[in-house]
Amino acid sequence: MTPAEDVLAELVALRAGDLPTHGGRTLAYVYDSALPGLDDLAARAHALASSVNGLDPTAFPSLLRLENDVVATAARLLGGSSDTVGTVTSGGTESCLLAVLAARDASRTIGSQTIGSQTIVSPSIVLPETAHAAFHKAAHYFGVRVVAVPVDPKTFRADPAAMAAAIDDTTVLVVASAPSYAHGVVDPVAPIAAAAAERGVRCHVDACIGGWILPFAPDAPPFDFSVPGVTSISVDLHKYAYAPKGTSVLLHANADLRRSQYFASAAWPGYTMLNSTTQSTRSGGPVAAAWAVLRHIGDDGYRSLAHTALAATRVIRDGIEAIEGLRVLGEPDSTLLAFTADDVDVFVVADEMRTRNWYVQPQFAHRSSPANLHLTVTAANAGAEEAFLADLRASVDAARAAGPVDVPAEVVAFVQALDPEALTPQEFAGLLAAAGLGGAGVLPDRMAVVNTLLAAARPALRERLLVEFLGILYS
């Protein structure tokens, strides 16, 4: 048996190679409140309930109470009524999956006032092209067609008229973002929800990343259950509620809308399986940790944290726009920013920022959205805005001096012409190695060349290359 101290020391050593999760230097993936003692509170609460199984709330009534408390807090924040119900899930993707599943299965069983009780053979969901990829994942899993509607090419907001025109007799769900991840803008929820309601179709608002910020933002556009026609909302607690990873809430306007989300099966000799989420066994740890964090911070605390993060975002945004050659995309409403450059390779800028101990997230071009760098600003960034901007200016200067990465035109043309369906696994391995993604999945220190080649690839080829790379990582 290995001594506990040795095991923990090994874990600490492994963690030393990760991006920092605190201090505001990793502007993606992590959310830091900078509140002292919050991590310890969450860890202790998690430990108290980690062995409890949420599969059966009658066996562990403490979890039932905790989940109902968490859902009630989210519903109150997001304009819910006494009819509002919800479920704690493992994250935003699961919340979005379940929203699509509930809409699909309701159309197959009880229908709606407009569609009637007949089964929809080829159900579809209408969403702006900026909606989170989780909805494409849901469509892939559940056999639903995606009708992706182009957004305004300058503001990146959904076009309500185009969304309304896309709704037809196969539509089971209409989606809007509050805000969209890529650009941080809130879609015009009110007219989109009204169009859905007019056709008797559900309308889901993906507020996974904005649901615990926008209610405290003085100029936020309406997006929650106060908007007529909104039938469900997803909001992540492990984002701006600053709970540990693994907690989101899916809210439904009433219990009838949630019913088709549940799964039950008595078609075997064991216990009758009854699940509220895609999981069966669920650790009570994440729910308990989220409950403790929500109770500890409270409404006033979240208001203060939101204002702090929003203020830091404004300072960073103004600073970015003051740097020659940089421009912010759209008009962000929350704490997410995306910026591009006119005369600088943004992938090189990202590498330069990494050498200065900042992580900014590259995003590839898509329709009217050029290649850009994405920032997720949290309360922990307050006070370090000028340090970030100084390093960004230095990184832009260095990238301008270095010039764009040198990838021969014939290589780019070759990549663009590849057919992912025709390539063998061996050919994919060769491509990955050529792109710098070989070597047992070890990444190069600088990613600009890799990102340039991935950007040149058609989306289907990029997806396949990264799936192959993921397979290498987990081998």
CSV table of C-alpha atoms in Angstrom, one decimal:
chain,number,residue,atom,x,y,z
A,1,MET,CA,0.0,0.0,0.0
A,2,THR,CA,1.4,3.4,-1.0
A,3,PRO,CA,1.4,5.9,1.9
A,4,ALA,CA,-1.3,8.6,1.6
A,5,GLU,CA,1.3,11.4,1.8
A,6,ASP,CA,3.2,9.9,-1.2
A,7,VAL,CA,0.0,9.6,-3.3
A,8,LEU,CA,-0.9,13.2,-2.6
A,9,ALA,CA,2.6,14.4,-3.3
A,10,GLU,CA,2.5,12.6,-6.7
A,11,LEU,CA,-0.8,14.3,-7.5
A,12,VAL,CA,0.6,17.7,-6.6
A,13,ALA,CA,3.5,17.1,-8.9
A,14,LEU,CA,1.2,16.1,-11.8
A,15,ARG,CA,-0.9,19.3,-11.2
A,16,ALA,CA,2.2,21.4,-11.5
A,17,GLY,CA,2.0,21.1,-15.3
A,18,ASP,CA,-1.5,22.4,-15.6
A,19,LEU,CA,-2.8,25.9,-16.4
A,20,PRO,CA,-3.4,27.8,-13.2
A,21,THR,CA,-7.0,27.7,-12.1
A,22,HIS,CA,-6.8,30.7,-9.8
A,23,GLY,CA,-5.5,34.2,-10.2
A,24,GLY,CA,-7.2,35.1,-13.4
A,25,ARG,CA,-4.4,34.2,-15.8
A,26,THR,CA,-6.3,31.4,-17.5
A,27,LEU,CA,-9.1,33.2,-19.4
A,28,ALA,CA,-11.0,30.1,-20.4
A,29,TYR,CA,-12.3,26.9,-18.8
A,30,VAL,CA,-12.0,28.1,-15.1
A,31,TYR,CA,-13.9,30.6,-13.0
A,32,ASP,CA,-12.3,32.2,-10.0
A,33,SER,CA,-14.2,34.3,-7.5
A,34,ALA,CA,-11.0,35.2,-5.6
A,35,LEU,CA,-12.9,34.9,-2.4
A,36,PRO,CA,-10.7,33.5,0.4
A,37,GLY,CA,-11.9,30.2,1.9
A,38,LEU,CA,-14.4,29.4,-0.8
A,39,ASP,CA,-12.5,26.4,-2.1
A,40,ASP,CA,-12.2,25.0,1.3
A,41,LEU,CA,-15.9,25.4,2.1
A,42,ALA,CA,-16.8,23.7,-1.2
A,43,ALA,CA,-14.3,20.9,-0.7
A,44,ARG,CA,-15.6,20.2,2.9
A,45,ALA,CA,-19.2,20.2,1.7
A,46,HIS,CA,-18.3,17.9,-1.2
A,47,ALA,CA,-16.6,15.5,1.1
A,48,LEU,CA,-19.7,15.3,3.4
A,49,ALA,CA,-21.9,14.1,0.6
A,50,SER,CA,-19.5,12.5,-1.9
A,51,SER,CA,-20.5,8.9,-1.0
A,52,VAL,CA,-24.2,9.7,-1.2
A,53,ASN,CA,-26.0,8.4,-4.3
A,54,GLY,CA,-28.5,10.7,-6.0
A,55,LEU,CA,-30.0,7.8,-7.8
A,56,ASP,CA,-32.8,7.4,-5.2
A,57,PRO,CA,-33.9,10.6,-3.4
A,58,THR,CA,-36.1,8.6,-1.0
A,59,ALA,CA,-33.0,6.8,0.3
A,60,PHE,CA,-31.0,10.0,0.7
A,61,PRO,CA,-33.5,12.8,1.5
A,62,SER,CA,-30.7,15.2,2.3
A,63,LEU,CA,-29.8,15.3,-1.4
A,64,LEU,CA,-33.5,15.9,-2.3
A,65,ARG,CA,-33.5,19.0,0.0
A,66,LEU,CA,-30.2,20.3,-1.3
A,67,GLU,CA,-31.3,19.9,-5.0
A,68,ASN,CA,-34.6,21.6,-4.4
A,69,ASP,CA,-32.9,24.4,-2.6
A,70,VAL,CA,-30.4,24.9,-5.4
A,71,VAL,CA,-33.2,24.8,-8.1
A,72,ALA,CA,-35.3,27.3,-6.1
A,73,THR,CA,-32.4,29.7,-5.9
A,74,ALA,CA,-31.8,29.5,-9.6
A,75,ALA,CA,-35.5,29.9,-10.4
A,76,ARG,CA,-35.8,32.9,-8.2
A,77,LEU,CA,-32.8,34.6,-9.8
A,78,LEU,CA,-34.1,33.9,-13.3
A,79,GLY,CA,-37.7,35.1,-13.1
A,80,GLY,CA,-39.3,31.9,-12.2
A,81,SER,CA,-42.7,31.4,-10.6
A,82,SER,CA,-44.2,29.0,-8.1
A,83,ASP,CA,-44.7,26.7,-11.1
A,84,THR,CA,-41.0,26.6,-12.1
A,85,VAL,CA,-39.2,23.3,-11.6
A,86,GLY,CA,-35.7,22.1,-12.3
A,87,THR,CA,-33.0,19.6,-12.2
A,88,VAL,CA,-29.4,19.7,-11.2
A,89,THR,CA,-27.2,18.3,-13.9
A,90,SER,CA,-23.5,17.6,-14.4
A,91,GLY,CA,-22.9,20.7,-16.5
A,92,GLY,CA,-24.2,22.9,-19.3
A,93,THR,CA,-23.9,20.3,-22.0
A,94,GLU,CA,-26.1,17.9,-20.0
A,95,SER,CA,-28.6,20.6,-19.3
A,96,CYS,CA,-28.8,21.5,-23.1
A,97,LEU,CA,-29.0,17.8,-24.0
A,98,LEU,CA,-31.9,17.3,-21.6
A,99,ALA,CA,-33.7,20.4,-22.9
A,100,VAL,CA,-33.6,19.0,-26.5
A,101,LEU,CA,-34.5,15.5,-25.3
A,102,ALA,CA,-37.5,16.8,-23.4
A,103,ALA,CA,-38.7,18.7,-26.4
A,104,ARG,CA,-38.2,15.8,-28.8
A,105,ASP,CA,-40.0,13.3,-26.6
A,106,ALA,CA,-42.9,15.6,-25.8
A,107,SER,CA,-43.5,15.9,-29.5
A,108,ARG,CA,-43.6,12.2,-29.9
A,109,THR,CA,-45.9,11.4,-27.0
A,110,ILE,CA,-48.3,14.2,-26.0
A,111,GLY,CA,-47.5,16.7,-28.8
A,112,SER,CA,-48.6,20.4,-28.4
A,113,GLN,CA,-51.6,22.5,-29.1
A,114,THR,CA,-50.4,23.3,-32.6
A,115,ILE,CA,-48.7,20.0,-33.6
A,116,GLY,CA,-51.3,17.8,-32.1
A,117,SER,CA,-50.7,14.3,-30.8
A,118,GLN,CA,-49.1,12.8,-33.9
A,119,THR,CA,-45.5,11.7,-33.9
A,120,ILE,CA,-43.1,14.0,-35.7
A,121,VAL,CA,-41.1,11.7,-37.9
A,122,SER,CA,-38.1,14.1,-38.4
A,123,PRO,CA,-38.0,16.5,-35.4
A,124,SER,CA,-35.8,19.6,-35.8
A,125,ILE,CA,-34.5,22.3,-33.5
A,126,VAL,CA,-34.1,25.9,-34.8
A,127,LEU,CA,-31.0,27.7,-33.4
A,128,PRO,CA,-28.8,30.6,-34.4
A,129,GLU,CA,-25.5,29.5,-35.9
A,130,THR,CA,-23.8,31.0,-32.8
A,131,ALA,CA,-25.6,28.6,-30.4
A,132,HIS,CA,-23.3,26.4,-28.4
A,133,ALA,CA,-22.1,23.1,-29.9
A,134,ALA,CA,-23.9,21.3,-27.1
A,135,PHE,CA,-27.0,21.6,-29.2
A,136,HIS,CA,-25.3,19.9,-32.2
A,137,LYS,CA,-24.2,17.2,-29.8
A,138,ALA,CA,-27.8,16.8,-28.6
A,139,ALA,CA,-29.0,16.5,-32.2
A,140,HIS,CA,-26.4,13.9,-32.9
A,141,TYR,CA,-27.3,11.9,-29.9
A,142,PHE,CA,-31.0,12.1,-30.2
A,143,GLY,CA,-31.6,12.0,-33.9
A,144,VAL,CA,-32.8,15.6,-34.3
A,145,ARG,CA,-32.1,17.8,-37.2
A,146,VAL,CA,-30.4,21.2,-36.6
A,147,VAL,CA,-31.7,24.1,-38.5
A,148,ALA,CA,-28.9,26.7,-38.0
A,149,VAL,CA,-30.0,30.2,-38.9
A,150,PRO,CA,-27.4,32.8,-39.9
A,151,VAL,CA,-26.9,35.7,-37.5
A,152,ASP,CA,-26.3,39.4,-38.1
A,153,PRO,CA,-22.8,39.4,-39.6
A,154,LYS,CA,-21.7,42.5,-37.6
A,155,THR,CA,-23.4,42.1,-34.2
A,156,PHE,CA,-23.4,38.3,-34.2
A,157,ARG,CA,-26.9,38.4,-32.7
A,158,ALA,CA,-29.7,36.1,-33.8
A,159,ASP,CA,-32.1,37.5,-36.4
A,160,PRO,CA,-35.6,37.2,-35.0
A,161,ALA,CA,-37.3,37.3,-38.4
A,162,ALA,CA,-35.0,34.6,-39.8
A,163,MET,CA,-35.5,32.5,-36.7
A,164,ALA,CA,-39.3,32.8,-37.0
A,165,ALA,CA,-39.2,31.9,-40.7
A,166,ALA,CA,-37.2,28.8,-39.9
A,167,ILE,CA,-39.9,27.3,-37.6
A,168,ASP,CA,-42.0,24.7,-39.3
A,169,ASP,CA,-44.2,21.8,-38.4
A,170,THR,CA,-41.2,19.6,-37.5
A,171,THR,CA,-39.7,22.1,-35.1
A,172,VAL,CA,-39.7,20.9,-31.5
A,173,LEU,CA,-37.5,23.5,-29.9
A,174,VAL,CA,-36.2,27.0,-30.6
A,175,VAL,CA,-32.9,28.1,-29.0
A,176,ALA,CA,-31.5,31.5,-28.0
A,177,SER,CA,-28.3,32.4,-26.2
A,178,ALA,CA,-27.8,34.6,-23.2
A,179,PRO,CA,-25.0,35.2,-24.1
A,180,SER,CA,-23.4,33.2,-26.9
A,181,TYR,CA,-20.1,31.8,-25.9
A,182,ALA,CA,-18.1,32.9,-29.0
A,183,HIS,CA,-18.9,36.6,-28.9
A,184,GLY,CA,-20.6,37.2,-25.5
A,185,VAL,CA,-23.7,38.8,-27.0
A,186,VAL,CA,-27.3,38.2,-25.9
A,187,ASP,CA,-29.7,37.2,-28.6
A,188,PRO,CA,-33.0,39.1,-28.8
A,189,VAL,CA,-34.9,36.6,-26.7
A,190,ALA,CA,-38.3,38.3,-26.6
A,191,PRO,CA,-39.2,38.2,-30.3
A,192,ILE,CA,-37.7,34.8,-30.7
A,193,ALA,CA,-39.7,33.4,-27.8
A,194,ALA,CA,-42.8,35.1,-29.1
A,195,ALA,CA,-42.4,33.5,-32.5
A,196,ALA,CA,-41.9,30.1,-30.9
A,197,ALA,CA,-45.0,30.5,-28.7
A,198,GLU,CA,-47.1,31.6,-31.7
A,199,ARG,CA,-46.3,28.2,-33.3
A,200,GLY,CA,-46.8,26.3,-30.1
A,201,VAL,CA,-43.1,25.4,-29.9
A,202,ARG,CA,-40.8,25.4,-26.8
A,203,CYS,CA,-38.2,28.1,-26.5
A,204,HIS,CA,-35.0,27.3,-24.6
A,205,VAL,CA,-32.6,30.0,-23.4
A,206,ASP,CA,-29.0,28.9,-23.0
A,207,ALA,CA,-27.9,31.1,-20.1
A,208,CYS,CA,-25.2,28.5,-19.0
A,209,ILE,CA,-22.5,31.2,-18.9
A,210,GLY,CA,-24.6,34.3,-18.3
A,211,GLY,CA,-27.3,33.2,-16.0
A,212,TRP,CA,-25.5,34.2,-12.8
A,213,ILE,CA,-24.1,37.5,-14.3
A,214,LEU,CA,-26.9,39.1,-16.4
A,215,PRO,CA,-29.5,39.4,-13.6
A,216,PHE,CA,-27.0,41.7,-11.9
A,217,ALA,CA,-26.1,43.7,-15.0
A,218,PRO,CA,-28.0,47.0,-15.2
A,219,ASP,CA,-28.2,47.1,-19.0
A,220,ALA,CA,-28.8,43.4,-19.7
A,221,PRO,CA,-31.5,42.7,-22.2
A,222,PRO,CA,-34.5,40.6,-21.0
A,223,PHE,CA,-33.8,36.9,-21.3
A,224,ASP,CA,-35.4,34.9,-18.5
A,225,PHE,CA,-38.8,33.5,-17.5
A,226,SER,CA,-40.1,37.1,-17.3
A,227,VAL,CA,-40.1,36.9,-21.1
A,228,PRO,CA,-43.3,35.4,-22.5
A,229,GLY,CA,-42.7,32.2,-24.4
A,230,VAL,CA,-39.5,31.1,-22.6
A,231,THR,CA,-40.1,27.5,-21.5
A,232,SER,CA,-36.7,26.4,-20.2
A,233,ILE,CA,-33.4,27.9,-19.2
A,234,SER,CA,-30.0,26.3,-18.5
A,235,VAL,CA,-27.6,28.0,-16.1
A,236,ASP,CA,-24.2,26.6,-14.9
A,237,LEU,CA,-23.3,26.9,-11.2
A,238,HIS,CA,-19.7,26.0,-11.9
A,239,LYS,CA,-19.3,29.1,-14.0
A,240,TYR,CA,-20.3,32.5,-12.4
A,241,ALA,CA,-21.9,31.0,-9.4
A,242,TYR,CA,-18.3,29.9,-8.6
A,243,ALA,CA,-19.2,26.4,-7.5
A,244,PRO,CA,-16.9,23.5,-8.2
A,245,LYS,CA,-17.0,21.7,-11.5
A,246,GLY,CA,-19.9,19.4,-12.2
A,247,THR,CA,-23.1,21.4,-11.5
A,248,SER,CA,-25.6,23.1,-13.8
A,249,VAL,CA,-29.4,23.6,-13.5
A,250,LEU,CA,-32.0,23.0,-16.2
A,251,LEU,CA,-35.2,24.9,-15.3
A,252,HIS,CA,-38.6,24.4,-16.9
A,253,ALA,CA,-41.4,26.8,-16.6
A,254,ASN,CA,-43.7,24.1,-15.2
A,255,ALA,CA,-43.7,20.4,-14.4
A,256,ASP,CA,-45.6,19.4,-17.5
A,257,LEU,CA,-42.7,20.6,-19.6
A,258,ARG,CA,-40.2,18.7,-17.5
A,259,ARG,CA,-42.0,15.3,-17.5
A,260,SER,CA,-40.7,14.1,-20.9
A,261,GLN,CA,-37.1,14.7,-19.6
A,262,TYR,CA,-37.5,11.9,-17.1
A,263,PHE,CA,-36.7,8.3,-17.9
A,264,ALA,CA,-38.3,5.2,-16.3
A,265,SER,CA,-37.9,1.5,-17.1
A,266,ALA,CA,-39.5,-1.5,-15.5
A,267,ALA,CA,-38.5,-3.8,-18.3
A,268,TRP,CA,-36.1,-5.9,-16.3
A,269,PRO,CA,-36.2,-7.9,-13.0
A,270,GLY,CA,-34.3,-5.4,-10.9
A,271,TYR,CA,-35.5,-2.1,-9.4
A,272,THR,CA,-37.6,0.1,-11.6
A,273,MET,CA,-35.0,2.6,-13.0
A,274,LEU,CA,-36.1,6.2,-12.6
A,275,ASN,CA,-33.7,9.0,-13.7
A,276,SER,CA,-34.1,12.7,-13.9
A,277,THR,CA,-30.9,13.2,-15.9
A,278,THR,CA,-28.8,11.2,-18.3
A,279,GLN,CA,-26.9,9.7,-15.3
A,280,SER,CA,-28.2,7.1,-13.0
A,281,THR,CA,-25.8,7.1,-10.1
A,282,ARG,CA,-24.9,10.7,-9.1
A,283,SER,CA,-22.5,11.6,-6.4
A,284,GLY,CA,-24.0,14.0,-3.9
A,285,GLY,CA,-20.7,15.8,-3.6
A,286,PRO,CA,-21.2,18.4,-6.4
A,287,VAL,CA,-24.8,19.2,-5.3
A,288,ALA,CA,-23.7,19.7,-1.7
A,289,ALA,CA,-20.7,21.8,-2.8
A,290,ALA,CA,-22.9,24.0,-5.0
A,291,TRP,CA,-25.5,24.4,-2.2
A,292,ALA,CA,-22.8,25.4,0.3
A,293,VAL,CA,-21.3,28.0,-2.1
A,294,LEU,CA,-24.7,29.5,-3.0
A,295,ARG,CA,-25.7,29.7,0.7
A,296,HIS,CA,-22.3,31.3,1.6
A,297,ILE,CA,-22.1,33.9,-1.1
A,298,GLY,CA,-25.8,34.9,-1.2
A,299,ASP,CA,-27.5,37.5,-3.4
A,300,ASP,CA,-25.5,40.5,-2.2
A,301,GLY,CA,-22.3,38.6,-2.7
A,302,TYR,CA,-23.1,37.5,-6.2
A,303,ARG,CA,-24.2,41.1,-7.1
A,304,SER,CA,-20.8,42.3,-5.9
A,305,LEU,CA,-18.9,39.6,-7.8
A,306,ALA,CA,-20.9,40.3,-10.9
A,307,HIS,CA,-20.3,44.0,-10.8
A,308,THR,CA,-16.6,43.3,-10.2
A,309,ALA,CA,-16.3,41.0,-13.2
A,310,LEU,CA,-18.3,43.3,-15.4
A,311,ALA,CA,-16.2,46.3,-14.4
A,312,ALA,CA,-13.0,44.3,-15.2
A,313,THR,CA,-14.4,43.3,-18.5
A,314,ARG,CA,-15.1,47.0,-19.4
A,315,VAL,CA,-11.5,48.0,-18.6
A,316,ILE,CA,-10.1,45.1,-20.6
A,317,ARG,CA,-12.4,45.8,-23.5
A,318,ASP,CA,-11.5,49.5,-23.6
A,319,GLY,CA,-7.8,48.6,-23.3
A,320,ILE,CA,-8.0,46.1,-26.2
A,321,GLU,CA,-9.7,48.7,-28.5
A,322,ALA,CA,-6.9,51.1,-27.7
A,323,ILE,CA,-4.2,48.8,-29.0
A,324,GLU,CA,-3.4,49.5,-32.6
A,325,GLY,CA,-4.7,46.8,-35.0
A,326,LEU,CA,-7.0,45.1,-32.5
A,327,ARG,CA,-10.8,45.2,-32.5
A,328,VAL,CA,-13.5,43.6,-30.3
A,329,LEU,CA,-16.1,41.6,-32.2
A,330,GLY,CA,-19.7,42.6,-31.8
A,331,GLU,CA,-21.1,44.4,-28.7
A,332,PRO,CA,-20.5,42.1,-25.8
A,333,ASP,CA,-23.2,42.2,-23.1
A,334,SER,CA,-21.6,40.2,-20.3
A,335,THR,CA,-18.1,39.0,-19.3
A,336,LEU,CA,-17.0,37.3,-22.5
A,337,LEU,CA,-15.0,39.1,-25.2
A,338,ALA,CA,-13.6,38.1,-28.6
A,339,PHE,CA,-11.1,40.2,-30.4
A,340,THR,CA,-9.3,39.9,-33.7
A,341,ALA,CA,-6.5,41.7,-35.4
A,342,ASP,CA,-6.2,43.5,-38.8
A,343,ASP,CA,-2.4,43.1,-39.3
A,344,VAL,CA,-1.3,40.6,-36.7
A,345,ASP,CA,-1.6,36.8,-36.6
A,346,VAL,CA,-3.8,36.2,-33.6
A,347,PHE,CA,-2.5,32.7,-33.2
A,348,VAL,CA,1.0,34.1,-32.8
A,349,VAL,CA,-0.4,36.6,-30.3
A,350,ALA,CA,-1.9,33.7,-28.3
A,351,ASP,CA,1.6,32.0,-28.2
A,352,GLU,CA,3.2,35.2,-27.1
A,353,MET,CA,0.7,35.6,-24.3
A,354,ARG,CA,1.4,32.0,-23.2
A,355,THR,CA,5.1,32.9,-22.8
A,356,ARG,CA,3.9,35.7,-20.5
A,357,ASN,CA,1.9,33.3,-18.4
A,358,TRP,CA,-1.6,34.2,-19.8
A,359,TYR,CA,-3.9,31.7,-21.5
A,360,VAL,CA,-6.3,33.2,-24.1
A,361,GLN,CA,-8.4,30.9,-26.2
A,362,PRO,CA,-8.0,30.8,-30.0
A,363,GLN,CA,-11.2,30.6,-32.0
A,364,PHE,CA,-11.2,29.7,-35.7
A,365,ALA,CA,-13.0,31.7,-38.4
A,366,HIS,CA,-16.6,30.8,-39.0
A,367,ARG,CA,-18.7,32.7,-41.6
A,368,SER,CA,-18.5,36.4,-40.8
A,369,SER,CA,-16.5,35.8,-37.6
A,370,PRO,CA,-12.8,35.9,-38.3
A,371,ALA,CA,-10.1,34.0,-36.4
A,372,ASN,CA,-10.0,35.6,-33.0
A,373,LEU,CA,-9.0,35.3,-29.3
A,374,HIS,CA,-11.6,34.7,-26.7
A,375,LEU,CA,-11.5,35.9,-23.1
A,376,THR,CA,-13.6,34.7,-20.2
A,377,VAL,CA,-13.3,37.4,-17.5
A,378,THR,CA,-14.0,36.6,-13.9
A,379,ALA,CA,-13.9,38.5,-10.6
A,380,ALA,CA,-10.3,37.3,-10.1
A,381,ASN,CA,-9.2,39.6,-13.1
A,382,ALA,CA,-10.1,42.7,-11.1
A,383,GLY,CA,-6.9,44.6,-10.2
A,384,ALA,CA,-4.8,42.8,-12.9
A,385,GLU,CA,-6.4,44.4,-15.9
A,386,GLU,CA,-3.4,46.7,-16.6
A,387,ALA,CA,-0.9,43.9,-16.2
A,388,PHE,CA,-3.0,41.8,-18.8
A,389,LEU,CA,-3.2,44.8,-21.2
A,390,ALA,CA,0.5,45.5,-20.9
A,391,ASP,CA,1.4,42.0,-21.7
A,392,LEU,CA,-1.1,42.0,-24.6
A,393,ARG,CA,0.5,45.1,-26.1
A,394,ALA,CA,3.9,43.5,-25.8
A,395,SER,CA,2.5,40.2,-27.4
A,396,VAL,CA,1.0,42.2,-30.3
A,397,ASP,CA,4.3,44.0,-30.9
A,398,ALA,CA,6.2,40.7,-30.8
A,399,ALA,CA,3.7,39.1,-33.2
A,400,ARG,CA,3.9,42.0,-35.5
A,401,ALA,CA,7.7,41.9,-35.6
A,402,ALA,CA,7.7,38.1,-36.1
A,403,GLY,CA,5.0,38.1,-38.8
A,404,PRO,CA,2.5,35.4,-39.5
A,405,VAL,CA,3.5,31.8,-39.3
A,406,ASP,CA,5.1,30.5,-42.4
A,407,VAL,CA,3.0,27.6,-43.8
A,408,PRO,CA,3.7,27.0,-47.5
A,409,ALA,CA,0.7,27.8,-49.7
A,410,GLU,CA,0.9,24.3,-51.3
A,411,VAL,CA,0.6,22.7,-47.9
A,412,VAL,CA,-2.5,24.8,-47.1
A,413,ALA,CA,-4.0,23.9,-50.5
A,414,PHE,CA,-3.3,20.3,-49.9
A,415,VAL,CA,-5.0,20.3,-46.5
A,416,GLN,CA,-8.0,22.2,-47.9
A,417,ALA,CA,-8.5,19.5,-50.6
A,418,LEU,CA,-8.5,16.5,-48.2
A,419,ASP,CA,-11.6,14.4,-47.9
A,420,PRO,CA,-11.9,13.2,-44.2
A,421,GLU,CA,-14.1,10.3,-45.3
A,422,ALA,CA,-11.4,8.9,-47.7
A,423,LEU,CA,-8.5,9.0,-45.3
A,424,THR,CA,-7.2,5.9,-43.5
A,425,PRO,CA,-6.2,5.9,-39.9
A,426,GLN,CA,-2.6,5.7,-40.9
A,427,GLU,CA,-3.0,8.8,-43.2
A,428,PHE,CA,-4.6,10.6,-40.3
A,429,ALA,CA,-1.7,9.7,-38.0
A,430,GLY,CA,0.7,11.1,-40.6
A,431,LEU,CA,-1.3,14.3,-40.9
A,432,LEU,CA,-1.4,14.7,-37.1
A,433,ALA,CA,2.4,14.3,-37.0
A,434,ALA,CA,2.9,16.8,-39.8
A,435,ALA,CA,0.7,19.3,-37.9
A,436,GLY,CA,2.6,18.9,-34.7
A,437,LEU,CA,0.0,16.7,-33.0
A,438,GLY,CA,1.9,13.5,-33.0
A,439,GLY,CA,4.5,12.2,-30.6
A,440,ALA,CA,2.0,10.4,-28.3
A,441,GLY,CA,-0.2,13.5,-28.1
A,442,VAL,CA,2.5,15.8,-26.8
A,443,LEU,CA,1.8,19.4,-28.0
A,444,PRO,CA,4.5,21.7,-29.2
A,445,ASP,CA,5.3,24.7,-27.0
A,446,ARG,CA,4.0,27.1,-29.6
A,447,MET,CA,0.6,26.3,-31.3
A,448,ALA,CA,0.4,28.9,-34.0
A,449,VAL,CA,1.5,26.6,-36.8
A,450,VAL,CA,-0.9,23.9,-35.6
A,451,ASN,CA,-3.8,26.4,-35.3
A,452,THR,CA,-3.0,27.7,-38.8
A,453,LEU,CA,-3.2,24.3,-40.3
A,454,LEU,CA,-6.4,23.4,-38.4
A,455,ALA,CA,-7.9,26.7,-39.5
A,456,ALA,CA,-7.1,25.8,-43.1
A,457,ALA,CA,-8.9,22.5,-42.8
A,458,ARG,CA,-12.6,22.3,-43.6
A,459,PRO,CA,-14.7,21.9,-40.4
A,460,ALA,CA,-15.4,18.2,-41.1
A,461,LEU,CA,-11.6,17.5,-41.5
A,462,ARG,CA,-10.8,19.5,-38.5
A,463,GLU,CA,-13.3,17.6,-36.4
A,464,ARG,CA,-11.9,14.2,-37.6
A,465,LEU,CA,-8.3,15.3,-37.0
A,466,LEU,CA,-9.1,16.4,-33.5
A,467,VAL,CA,-11.1,13.2,-32.8
A,468,GLU,CA,-8.0,11.2,-33.9
A,469,PHE,CA,-5.8,13.4,-31.7
A,470,LEU,CA,-8.1,12.8,-28.7
A,471,GLY,CA,-7.8,9.1,-29.3
A,472,ILE,CA,-4.0,9.4,-29.2
A,473,LEU,CA,-4.2,11.4,-25.9
A,474,TYR,CA,-6.3,8.7,-24.3
A,475,SER,CA,-4.2,5.7,-25.4
